[in-house]
C-alpha cells in the first residue's frame, strides 16, 4: 500500500515548483497554439529545403508571413501547406525567402 501523506519537504518542493510551472504555462499561452510541425521530426529533405530558403518559424515582419503568401494554402488551426516546400506543413506566422504576396 502506498503512503499518500505529504511530508513537509514534498509540500515545500511543490510550493517552490508552482511559480515556475505558472511561468512556463504563461509563456506557452503567449506564443499561441502549438506549432504545426516538430522540426526535429522532418525528413532530411524538408530540413534542407527549409534551410536553403531561410525558413523561420516566426516572421520578423508582420507584413510578410506564410499566411499572406501566394504559395501558402491554409488549413485549420493556423497551419497550412507551402508549395515551395513541396507541400510541407507550416504555420501561417512563418516565412521564407520565397515569400510572394497574394495578389
Tab-separated table of C-alpha atoms in Angstrom:
chain	number	residue	atom	x	y	z
A	1	UNK	CA	0.000	0.000	0.000
A	2	UNK	CA	1.423	3.405	-0.995
A	3	UNK	CA	1.913	6.149	1.563
A	4	UNK	CA	-0.277	9.083	0.457
A	5	UNK	CA	0.722	11.557	3.156
A	6	UNK	CA	2.626	14.672	2.157
A	7	UNK	CA	5.800	15.401	4.033
A	8	UNK	CA	6.834	18.971	4.744
A	9	UNK	CA	9.744	18.549	2.280
A	10	UNK	CA	7.394	17.392	-0.506
A	11	UNK	CA	4.990	20.240	0.203
A	12	UNK	CA	7.816	22.807	0.093
A	13	UNK	CA	9.068	21.295	-3.173
A	14	UNK	CA	5.615	21.609	-4.725
A	15	UNK	CA	5.291	25.189	-3.480
A	16	UNK	CA	8.669	26.087	-4.986
A	17	UNK	CA	7.798	24.491	-8.342
A	18	UNK	CA	4.410	26.203	-8.700
A	19	UNK	CA	5.720	29.651	-9.818
A	20	UNK	CA	7.995	28.017	-12.395
A	21	UNK	CA	5.092	25.979	-13.778
A	22	UNK	CA	2.936	29.104	-13.988
A	23	UNK	CA	5.659	30.986	-15.879
A	24	UNK	CA	6.085	28.141	-18.338
A	25	UNK	CA	2.343	27.981	-18.889
A	26	UNK	CA	2.141	31.743	-19.430
A	27	UNK	CA	4.968	31.554	-21.951
A	28	UNK	CA	3.212	28.832	-23.912
A	29	UNK	CA	-0.036	30.816	-23.906
A	30	UNK	CA	1.779	33.945	-25.105
A	31	UNK	CA	3.240	32.025	-28.039
A	32	UNK	CA	-0.207	30.904	-29.128
A	33	UNK	CA	-1.171	27.458	-30.283
A	34	UNK	CA	1.160	24.518	-30.559
A	35	UNK	CA	3.451	24.507	-33.590
A	36	UNK	CA	2.129	22.908	-36.766
A	37	UNK	CA	5.072	20.551	-37.127
A	38	UNK	CA	8.002	19.482	-34.981
A	39	UNK	CA	11.117	20.436	-36.996
A	40	UNK	CA	13.076	17.612	-35.356
A	41	UNK	CA	10.775	15.018	-36.941
A	42	UNK	CA	11.028	16.350	-40.503
A	43	UNK	CA	12.848	14.244	-43.101
A	44	UNK	CA	16.301	15.479	-44.137
A	45	UNK	CA	14.936	16.666	-47.491
A	46	UNK	CA	12.454	19.005	-45.765
A	47	UNK	CA	15.084	20.257	-43.307
A	48	UNK	CA	17.474	21.027	-46.177
A	49	UNK	CA	14.747	22.715	-48.226
A	50	UNK	CA	13.737	24.919	-45.295
A	51	UNK	CA	17.365	25.787	-44.578
A	52	UNK	CA	18.024	26.689	-48.251
A	53	UNK	CA	15.002	29.026	-48.260
A	54	UNK	CA	15.980	30.609	-44.904
A	55	UNK	CA	12.683	29.466	-43.405
A	56	UNK	CA	11.870	30.852	-39.938
A	57	UNK	CA	9.012	29.691	-37.726
A	58	UNK	CA	8.038	33.263	-36.742
A	59	UNK	CA	8.230	36.059	-39.304
A	60	UNK	CA	10.010	39.160	-38.011
A	61	UNK	CA	7.954	41.314	-40.435
A	62	UNK	CA	4.183	41.397	-39.810
A	63	UNK	CA	3.628	42.262	-43.492
A	64	UNK	CA	5.375	39.075	-44.643
A	65	UNK	CA	4.214	35.688	-43.419
A	66	UNK	CA	3.188	32.382	-44.924
A	67	UNK	CA	-0.477	33.204	-44.304
A	68	UNK	CA	-0.106	36.197	-46.668
A	69	UNK	CA	1.937	34.298	-49.295
A	70	UNK	CA	0.691	33.093	-52.680
A	71	UNK	CA	2.418	29.715	-52.161
A	72	UNK	CA	0.503	29.001	-48.923
A	73	UNK	CA	-2.726	27.034	-48.685
A	74	UNK	CA	-4.308	27.469	-45.266
A	75	UNK	CA	-5.880	24.784	-43.138
A	76	UNK	CA	-7.365	24.590	-39.654
A	77	UNK	CA	-5.551	25.952	-36.620
A	78	UNK	CA	-3.315	28.472	-38.391
A	79	UNK	CA	-1.396	25.754	-40.216
A	80	UNK	CA	-1.208	25.023	-43.919
A	81	UNK	CA	0.874	23.726	-46.789
A	82	UNK	CA	3.568	25.516	-48.756
A	83	UNK	CA	4.157	24.824	-52.450
A	84	UNK	CA	7.795	25.964	-52.152
A	85	UNK	CA	8.343	23.301	-49.506
A	86	UNK	CA	6.815	20.564	-51.684
A	87	UNK	CA	3.609	20.691	-49.688
A	88	UNK	CA	5.354	20.795	-46.311
A	89	UNK	CA	3.259	21.828	-43.333
A	90	UNK	CA	3.982	25.313	-41.972
A	91	UNK	CA	2.457	27.852	-39.623
A	92	UNK	CA	0.732	30.874	-41.132
A	93	UNK	CA	3.070	33.007	-38.962
A	94	UNK	CA	6.285	31.631	-40.501
A	95	UNK	CA	8.114	32.919	-43.582
A	96	UNK	CA	10.957	32.147	-46.008
A	97	UNK	CA	12.913	33.934	-48.743
A	98	UNK	CA	10.418	32.804	-51.417
A	99	UNK	CA	7.625	34.964	-49.995
A	100	UNK	CA	5.323	36.266	-52.731
A	101	UNK	CA	2.336	38.348	-51.624
A	102	UNK	CA	-1.102	37.053	-52.546
A	103	UNK	CA	-2.367	39.057	-55.422
